Coordinates of C-alpha atoms in Angstrom, one line a residue:
X1 CA 20.2 -21.9 16.1
X2 CA 17.7 -22.1 18.9
X3 CA 14.6 -24.2 18.8
X4 CA 11.8 -22.7 16.7
X5 CA 8.7 -21.4 18.5
X6 CA 5.6 -22.5 16.5
X7 CA 2.1 -23.1 17.9
X8 CA -0.9 -24.1 15.8
X9 CA -4.3 -22.4 16.3
X10 CA -6.1 -25.5 17.5
X11 CA -3.5 -26.1 20.2
X12 CA -3.9 -22.6 21.5
X13 CA -7.7 -22.9 21.6
X14 CA -7.6 -26.2 23.4
X15 CA -4.7 -25.4 25.7
X16 CA -5.8 -25.1 29.4
X17 CA -4.7 -21.6 30.6
X18 CA -2.0 -21.7 33.2
X19 CA -2.3 -19.9 36.4
X20 CA 0.7 -17.5 36.1
X21 CA 0.9 -14.8 38.7
X22 CA 3.3 -12.8 36.7
X23 CA 0.9 -12.1 33.8
X24 CA -2.9 -12.1 33.1
X25 CA -5.5 -10.4 30.9
X26 CA -7.2 -7.8 33.0
X27 CA -9.8 -6.6 30.6
X28 CA -11.3 -6.5 27.1
X29 CA -12.9 -3.4 25.7
X30 CA -14.2 -1.8 22.5
X31 CA -13.9 2.0 22.0
X32 CA -14.7 4.4 19.2
X33 CA -17.5 6.1 17.4
X34 CA -21.1 5.4 18.6
X35 CA -22.7 6.5 15.3
X36 CA -22.3 5.7 11.7
X37 CA -24.1 6.2 8.4
X38 CA -25.3 3.7 5.7
X39 CA -22.8 3.6 2.9
X40 CA -19.9 5.0 5.0
X41 CA -17.0 3.5 7.0
X42 CA -16.0 3.9 10.6
X43 CA -13.3 2.5 12.9
X44 CA -13.3 0.9 16.4
X45 CA -10.5 0.0 18.7
X46 CA -10.4 -3.4 20.3
X47 CA -8.3 -3.4 23.4
X48 CA -6.7 -6.1 25.5
X49 CA -5.0 -5.0 28.7
X50 CA -2.6 -7.0 30.8
X51 CA -1.0 -7.1 34.2
X52 CA 2.5 -8.4 34.8
X53 CA 3.7 -7.4 31.4
X54 CA 6.2 -4.6 31.9
X55 CA 7.9 -2.9 29.0
X56 CA 10.9 -1.6 30.9
X57 CA 12.3 -4.8 32.2
X58 CA 13.7 -8.1 30.9
X59 CA 12.2 -9.9 33.9
X60 CA 8.8 -10.2 32.3
X61 CA 6.7 -12.1 29.8
X62 CA 6.3 -10.6 26.3
X63 CA 3.4 -11.1 23.9
X64 CA 4.1 -13.3 20.8
X65 CA 0.5 -13.9 19.5
X66 CA -3.1 -12.8 20.1
X67 CA -6.4 -14.3 19.1
X68 CA -9.9 -13.1 20.0
X69 CA -13.5 -13.5 18.9
X70 CA -15.1 -10.7 17.0
X71 CA -18.9 -10.7 16.7
X72 CA -21.1 -8.4 14.6
X73 CA -24.1 -8.6 12.3
X74 CA -22.8 -9.4 8.8
X75 CA -26.1 -8.1 7.3
X76 CA -25.2 -4.7 8.8
X77 CA -21.4 -4.4 8.7
X78 CA -18.5 -5.4 6.5
X79 CA -14.9 -5.5 7.8
X80 CA -12.8 -3.5 5.3
X81 CA -9.5 -2.8 7.1
X82 CA -7.4 -3.3 10.1
X83 CA -4.1 -2.4 11.7
X84 CA -2.4 -3.5 14.9
X85 CA 0.9 -1.6 16.0
X86 CA 3.6 -4.2 16.5
X87 CA 1.7 -7.1 14.8
X88 CA 0.6 -8.6 11.6
X89 CA -3.2 -9.2 11.7
X90 CA -5.6 -11.4 9.9
X91 CA -9.4 -11.8 10.2
X92 CA -11.1 -15.1 9.6
X93 CA -14.9 -15.7 9.2
X94 CA -16.7 -19.0 9.8
X95 CA -20.5 -19.6 9.6
X96 CA -21.0 -18.2 13.2
X97 CA -18.2 -15.9 14.3
X98 CA -15.3 -13.9 13.2
X99 CA -11.8 -14.2 14.7
X100 CA -8.9 -11.8 14.8
X101 CA -5.3 -13.3 14.7
X102 CA -2.2 -11.2 15.4
X103 CA 1.4 -12.2 15.5
X104 CA 4.4 -10.1 16.2
X105 CA 6.0 -8.3 13.2
X106 CA 9.7 -8.2 12.8
X107 CA 9.8 -4.7 11.3
X108 CA 7.1 -3.0 13.3
X109 CA 8.7 -1.6 16.5
X110 CA 5.3 -0.6 18.1
X111 CA 5.2 -1.6 21.8
X112 CA 8.4 -3.7 21.7
X113 CA 9.9 -5.0 24.9
X114 CA 13.6 -4.4 25.8
X115 CA 14.6 -7.4 23.6
X116 CA 13.2 -5.6 20.6
X117 CA 11.3 -8.8 19.6
X118 CA 8.3 -9.4 21.9
X119 CA 5.4 -7.0 22.5
X120 CA 5.1 -5.5 26.0
X121 CA 2.4 -2.8 25.6
X122 CA -1.4 -3.4 25.9
X123 CA -2.8 -4.8 22.6
X124 CA -4.9 -2.4 20.4
X125 CA -6.4 -3.5 17.1
X126 CA -8.0 -0.8 15.0
X127 CA -10.6 -2.3 12.7
X128 CA -12.5 -0.5 10.0
X129 CA -16.2 -1.3 9.2
X130 CA -18.5 -0.4 6.4
X131 CA -22.2 0.1 7.0
X132 CA -24.4 -1.9 4.5
X133 CA -27.8 -0.8 3.2
X134 CA -29.9 -1.7 6.3
X135 CA -33.1 -0.5 7.9
X136 CA -31.7 -1.1 11.4
X137 CA -31.2 1.9 13.6
X138 CA -28.4 0.3 15.7
X139 CA -26.3 -2.8 15.9
X140 CA -23.6 -4.1 18.3
X141 CA -20.0 -5.2 17.8
X142 CA -18.2 -7.2 20.5
X143 CA -14.9 -8.7 21.6
X144 CA -14.7 -11.9 23.6
X145 CA -12.7 -15.1 24.3
X146 CA -9.2 -13.6 24.1
X147 CA -6.1 -15.9 24.1
X148 CA -2.6 -14.4 24.4
X149 CA 0.6 -16.4 24.1
X150 CA 3.6 -15.1 26.1
X151 CA 7.3 -15.9 26.2
X152 CA 10.0 -14.8 28.6
X153 CA 11.6 -11.6 27.4
X154 CA 15.2 -12.0 26.2
X155 CA 15.0 -15.8 26.6
X156 CA 15.8 -18.5 24.1
X157 CA 12.1 -18.3 23.0
X158 CA 11.6 -22.0 23.3
X159 CA 8.2 -23.6 23.0
X160 CA 8.5 -25.3 26.4
X161 CA 8.7 -21.8 28.0
X162 CA 5.6 -20.3 26.3
X163 CA 2.3 -19.9 28.2
X164 CA -1.2 -19.0 27.2
X165 CA -3.3 -16.6 29.2
X166 CA -7.1 -16.2 28.5
X167 CA -10.0 -14.1 29.3
X168 CA -13.5 -15.4 28.3
X169 CA -15.4 -12.2 29.2
X170 CA -17.2 -10.1 26.6
X171 CA -17.3 -6.4 25.9
X172 CA -20.0 -5.0 23.5
X173 CA -20.2 -1.6 21.7
X174 CA -23.4 -0.4 20.2
X175 CA -23.3 1.7 17.0
X176 CA -26.3 3.9 16.1
X177 CA -27.0 3.8 12.4
X178 CA -28.3 6.8 10.3
X179 CA -29.9 6.2 7.0
X180 CA -29.9 9.2 4.6
X181 CA -32.0 7.4 2.1
X182 CA -29.3 7.3 -0.5
X183 CA -28.9 4.1 -2.5
X184 CA -25.7 2.1 -2.0
X185 CA -24.6 1.1 -5.6
X186 CA -21.6 -1.0 -4.8
X187 CA -20.3 -2.3 -1.5
X188 CA -16.6 -2.7 -0.8
X189 CA -15.1 -6.2 -0.4
X190 CA -14.4 -7.6 3.0
X191 CA -10.8 -8.3 4.0
X192 CA -12.0 -11.3 6.1
X193 CA -11.0 -14.7 4.8
X194 CA -12.9 -17.9 5.0
X195 CA -9.6 -19.8 5.1
X196 CA -8.8 -20.6 8.7
X197 CA -5.1 -19.8 9.7
X198 CA -3.2 -22.9 10.7
X199 CA -0.8 -20.9 12.9
X200 CA -1.0 -17.6 14.6
X201 CA 2.6 -17.8 15.8
X202 CA 5.7 -16.4 14.1
X203 CA 8.9 -18.3 14.1
X204 CA 11.3 -16.9 16.7
X205 CA 14.9 -17.8 16.6
X206 CA 18.2 -16.6 18.0
X207 CA 21.3 -16.3 15.9
X208 CA 24.7 -16.1 17.6
X209 CA 28.0 -15.0 16.2
X210 CA 31.3 -14.6 17.9
X211 CA 30.7 -11.1 19.3
X212 CA 27.0 -10.6 19.8
X213 CA 23.6 -12.3 19.8
X214 CA 20.8 -10.9 17.7
X215 CA 17.2 -12.1 17.5
X216 CA 15.1 -12.2 14.4
X217 CA 11.5 -12.9 13.8
X218 CA 10.3 -14.6 10.6
X219 CA 6.6 -14.0 10.3
X220 CA 4.3 -16.5 8.7
X221 CA 1.3 -14.3 8.0
X222 CA 0.4 -12.2 5.1
X223 CA -0.7 -8.5 5.3
X224 CA -4.3 -7.8 6.3
X225 CA -6.7 -7.8 3.3
X226 CA -5.9 -8.2 -0.3
X227 CA -2.2 -7.8 -1.3
X228 CA -1.9 -6.0 -4.6
X229 CA 1.7 -4.7 -4.1
X230 CA 4.6 -5.1 -6.4
X231 CA 7.7 -6.8 -5.1
X232 CA 9.9 -5.5 -7.8
X233 CA 9.7 -3.4 -11.0
X234 CA 12.5 -3.3 -13.6
X235 CA 12.9 -1.7 -17.1
X236 CA 15.7 -3.1 -19.2
X237 CA 18.2 -0.4 -20.0
X238 CA 16.8 2.1 -17.5
X239 CA 17.3 2.7 -13.8
X240 CA 14.3 3.5 -11.6
X241 CA 14.1 3.8 -7.8
X242 CA 11.3 1.3 -7.1
X243 CA 9.2 1.5 -3.9
X244 CA 6.1 -0.6 -3.5
X245 CA 4.0 2.4 -2.3
X246 CA 5.3 4.7 -5.1
X247 CA 2.8 4.6 -8.0
X248 CA 4.4 7.1 -10.5
X249 CA 7.7 6.8 -12.3
X250 CA 9.5 8.6 -15.1
X251 CA 12.1 7.5 -17.6
X252 CA 13.7 9.4 -20.5
X253 CA 14.2 7.8 -24.0
X254 CA 17.8 8.0 -25.4
X255 CA 16.6 7.1 -28.8
X256 CA 13.5 8.6 -30.4
X257 CA 13.0 5.5 -32.5
X258 CA 12.4 3.3 -29.5
X259 CA 8.8 2.1 -29.4
X260 CA 9.0 -0.8 -27.0
X261 CA 10.2 -1.4 -23.4
X262 CA 11.1 -4.6 -21.7
X263 CA 9.2 -4.2 -18.4
X264 CA 9.5 -6.9 -15.7
X265 CA 7.2 -6.8 -12.6
X266 CA 6.8 -9.3 -9.8
X267 CA 4.0 -9.2 -7.2
X268 CA 4.5 -9.7 -3.5
X269 CA 1.7 -12.2 -3.4
X270 CA 2.2 -15.2 -5.7
X271 CA -1.6 -15.4 -6.1
X272 CA -1.9 -11.8 -7.4
X273 CA -2.1 -11.2 -11.2
X274 CA 0.2 -8.7 -12.9
X275 CA -0.8 -7.2 -16.3
X276 CA 1.6 -4.8 -18.2
X277 CA -0.1 -2.5 -20.6
X278 CA 1.5 -0.3 -23.3
X279 CA 5.1 -1.5 -23.2
X280 CA 4.9 -3.1 -26.6
X281 CA 3.7 0.0 -28.4
X282 CA 4.7 3.3 -26.7
X283 CA 3.4 5.5 -29.4
X284 CA -0.1 4.0 -29.5
X285 CA -0.3 4.2 -25.7
X286 CA 0.8 7.9 -25.6
X287 CA 4.1 6.9 -24.0
X288 CA 2.5 5.6 -20.8
X289 CA 3.1 2.1 -19.5
X290 CA 0.6 0.8 -16.9
X291 CA 1.5 -2.1 -14.5
X292 CA -1.8 -3.4 -13.0
X293 CA -1.6 -5.7 -10.0
X294 CA -4.9 -7.5 -9.1
X295 CA -5.1 -9.3 -5.8
X296 CA -6.8 -12.7 -5.5
X297 CA -9.7 -10.8 -4.0
X298 CA -10.1 -8.7 -7.2
X299 CA -8.7 -5.4 -5.8
X300 CA -6.5 -3.6 -8.4
X301 CA -3.5 -1.3 -7.9
X302 CA -1.9 0.5 -10.9
X303 CA 1.7 1.6 -11.2
X304 CA 2.3 4.3 -13.9
X305 CA 5.5 4.7 -16.0
X306 CA 5.7 7.9 -17.9
X307 CA 8.0 7.7 -20.9
X308 CA 9.5 11.1 -21.7
X309 CA 11.3 12.1 -25.0
X310 CA 14.6 14.0 -24.8
X311 CA 13.7 15.1 -21.2
X312 CA 10.7 17.0 -22.4
X313 CA 8.0 16.3 -19.7
X314 CA 5.0 14.7 -21.3
X315 CA 2.9 16.3 -18.6
X316 CA 3.0 19.5 -20.6
X317 CA 1.7 17.6 -23.7
X318 CA 4.3 19.5 -25.8
X319 CA 6.1 17.7 -28.5
X320 CA 7.3 19.0 -31.9
X321 CA 7.5 16.6 -34.8
X322 CA 10.0 16.8 -37.6
X323 CA 7.3 17.9 -40.0
X324 CA 6.2 20.7 -37.6
X325 CA 9.8 21.9 -37.2
X326 CA 10.3 21.9 -41.0
X327 CA 7.2 24.0 -41.5
X328 CA 8.3 26.5 -38.8
X329 CA 11.7 26.9 -40.5
X330 CA 10.2 27.3 -44.0
X331 CA 7.8 29.9 -42.5
X332 CA 10.6 31.8 -40.8
X333 CA 12.6 31.7 -44.1
X334 CA 9.7 33.0 -46.1
X335 CA 9.1 35.9 -43.6
X336 CA 12.8 36.8 -43.6
X337 CA 12.8 36.8 -47.5
X338 CA 9.8 39.1 -47.6
X339 CA 11.5 41.5 -45.1
X340 CA 14.7 41.6 -47.2
X341 CA 12.7 42.2 -50.4
X342 CA 10.7 44.9 -48.6
X343 CA 13.9 46.6 -47.5
X344 CA 15.4 46.4 -51.0
X345 CA 12.3 47.7 -52.7
X346 CA 12.2 50.6 -50.2
X347 CA 15.7 51.5 -51.0
X348 CA 15.1 51.3 -54.8
X349 CA 12.0 53.4 -54.4
X350 CA 14.0 56.0 -52.4
X351 CA 16.7 56.2 -55.1
X352 CA 14.2 56.6 -57.8
X353 CA 12.5 59.4 -56.0
X354 CA 15.8 61.1 -55.4
X355 CA 16.7 60.9 -59.1
X356 CA 13.3 62.4 -60.0
X357 CA 13.9 65.3 -57.6
X358 CA 17.4 65.9 -59.0
X359 CA 16.1 65.9 -62.5
X360 CA 13.4 68.4 -61.5
X361 CA 16.0 70.7 -60.0
X362 CA 18.1 70.7 -63.2
X363 CA 15.2 72.0 -65.3

């Protein structure tokens, strides 16, 4: 196994940039909407462009990690989301600035180099902001002080071969703010953390077998924002096809007398709280089981398990009890009896009438 590549954040910040002719940061920019409304969200793109990073060749340096300074007025804006193709991204707040940290993601193929590990496209982070209840008519958001860590594409990804390129310029984007006069009742929670990341680098290692060499990336970061996803969901005695983004499930009871289910659920984040509601008394909970996952930031996601009886879909709210079925059969029996009696009485009446007519004719 090759040597693990792992840089700490402080090392990157203090590292003197190397003069590498092959690669450099050519520009920082912010793009997106220039207007927003109080109480609503908007997105901006934060761009870092390079020279000397070529996607179509192994004879280049690929990006492993990115860090830049993000500045905005926290009395005006809240960061509520963020995505970066090819990377996992976190946002950190201190008392003066915000910082965006991105490290390559093993499963995200966006912008990958020829080695399918490093990132060879220009960097683009899309960050979502919420406009707080403010009297300001405009406010600025900026990107500055970018640091990018590079490693030779298709190399051994060793620490000694990594370099840092930096750009200390600043690009500012002004957002005009409209206030409709409506009162903002509840603001969303920010995804920014006040816990400084100790490492913006993933662990990159090469694994060799007899026939081929494959490279894997073990990321050390968590998803952006609160993680309220389930890692697994199981129901004893029943099979479901679990997917973390699928919130609705159905199972069918084999025995009508079953009123409890053994539901096991595990969250992706060990700090998230999982609460299972309704599994201990299906009848009282209208045959619905809720699995609530609450992240450490208080954001809740609910997985729904619909328990159906004899494959009659509860969505129709149609269920016949034994008592109802008994009443229906008794009613049908009574109606049938009345019909038979009516037919018999009709025939008897007809015979009596015929006899009277015959007697009349014999007079």
